């Protein structure tokens, strides 16, 4: 069975510092990988996704993630965080064929401090 | 364009009561999903639908039923609520299945006493 592990439940960081949120997955088939973000009291929204091709994917607000097949990882990074990045981040994998069934990790709360 | 909406936003039930959560999307999406979110467990898929008139079980379907009579609506029912169903419920939709972005509603916070 597929699974997703987010290695840190909470990551506190100061504003303008770099951050990495770690995600590992297990799957025996080709996968699609996603990072979703949930701001307080809101639903989730897509941050970025890896489908194929270049292993480095970027979002419009400065986040990037790198697909590493050998290490089965999809870590999320940002070189300089802002207060507004405070949110919960979820890594997800879809290896279900064509149904779009996502398996989510437990979530990582990013707390950006001034 | 409202995207994905959920009704109600909050609800408190007593054990054994029943209720229906409504999800509506105005993006003409084929695929719809119901998830529950619990602290420390991320989101888990309850049921999903790949088109009007179809439904299928997800990861945690027990105690829930769903219906997709109209393409734009996806209903989640609890026939006899239990305290273990206290959770935040999210509906999502996508145009296609695998690899496509899922658009989430704002959630319904349900408490079962």
XYZ file of C-alpha atoms in Angstrom, chain A residues 18-114:
97
model
C 15.409 29.267 4.584
C 13.163 26.298 5.257
C 12.830 22.675 4.165
C 9.753 20.543 4.776
C 10.499 16.872 4.316
C 8.319 14.296 2.596
C 8.980 10.638 1.837
C 6.639 8.291 0.039
C 6.400 4.583 -0.606
C 5.065 3.271 -3.849
C 5.883 0.469 -6.218
C 4.432 2.260 -9.219
C 4.978 5.537 -10.966
C 3.513 8.348 -8.946
C 2.365 11.884 -9.178
C 3.403 14.037 -6.219
C 1.781 17.131 -4.778
C 2.235 19.747 -2.106
C -0.947 21.412 -0.834
C -1.109 24.336 1.613
C -3.837 25.070 4.130
C -4.040 28.561 5.599
C -5.887 28.922 8.930
C -9.603 28.121 8.705
C -9.475 27.481 4.972
C -9.533 24.533 2.613
C -6.441 23.183 0.918
C -4.990 24.688 -2.233
C -2.373 23.336 -4.580
C 1.145 24.698 -4.103
C 2.970 22.643 -6.741
C 3.045 19.208 -8.320
C 5.390 16.784 -10.039
C 3.993 14.751 -12.909
C 6.986 13.967 -15.108
C 9.993 15.593 -16.743
C 12.199 17.961 -14.759
C 12.611 16.765 -11.206
C 12.600 20.336 -9.851
C 9.215 22.034 -9.765
C 8.463 25.557 -8.642
C 5.477 27.495 -7.368
C 4.593 31.103 -8.107
C 5.360 32.246 -4.556
C 8.961 31.039 -4.335
C 8.594 27.460 -3.103
C 10.272 24.604 -4.934
C 10.324 20.830 -4.536
C 12.619 18.199 -5.951
C 11.527 14.713 -6.902
C 14.178 12.167 -5.924
C 13.221 8.719 -7.159
C 16.129 6.865 -5.586
C 15.371 8.300 -2.147
C 11.586 8.335 -2.711
C 11.458 11.896 -1.464
C 9.748 15.122 -2.491
C 11.060 17.769 -0.089
C 9.696 21.316 -0.194
C 12.068 24.276 0.134
C 11.993 28.042 0.201
C 15.159 30.157 0.450
C 13.527 32.996 2.413
C 10.175 32.702 4.187
C 7.635 35.411 5.006
C 5.156 35.715 7.853
C 2.419 35.040 5.309
C 3.849 31.551 4.668
C 2.613 30.448 8.092
C 0.288 27.543 7.300
C -0.011 23.771 7.309
C 1.602 21.973 4.400
C 0.560 18.570 3.138
C 2.479 16.249 0.863
C 0.365 13.839 -1.197
C 0.875 11.023 -3.680
C -1.397 9.749 -6.422
C -0.476 6.370 -7.784
C -3.956 5.068 -8.253
C -4.234 5.014 -12.021
C -6.876 7.388 -13.272
C -9.064 7.976 -10.227
C -7.109 10.813 -8.620
C -7.211 9.153 -5.200
C -4.704 11.039 -3.071
C -2.830 9.681 -0.083
C -1.845 12.544 2.212
C 0.922 12.844 4.737
C 0.221 13.907 8.289
C 0.962 17.559 7.598
C 3.686 19.960 8.710
C 2.859 23.221 10.434
C 5.228 25.980 9.346
C 5.403 28.734 11.958
C 7.213 31.838 10.712
C 8.277 34.152 13.508
C 9.141 37.841 13.138
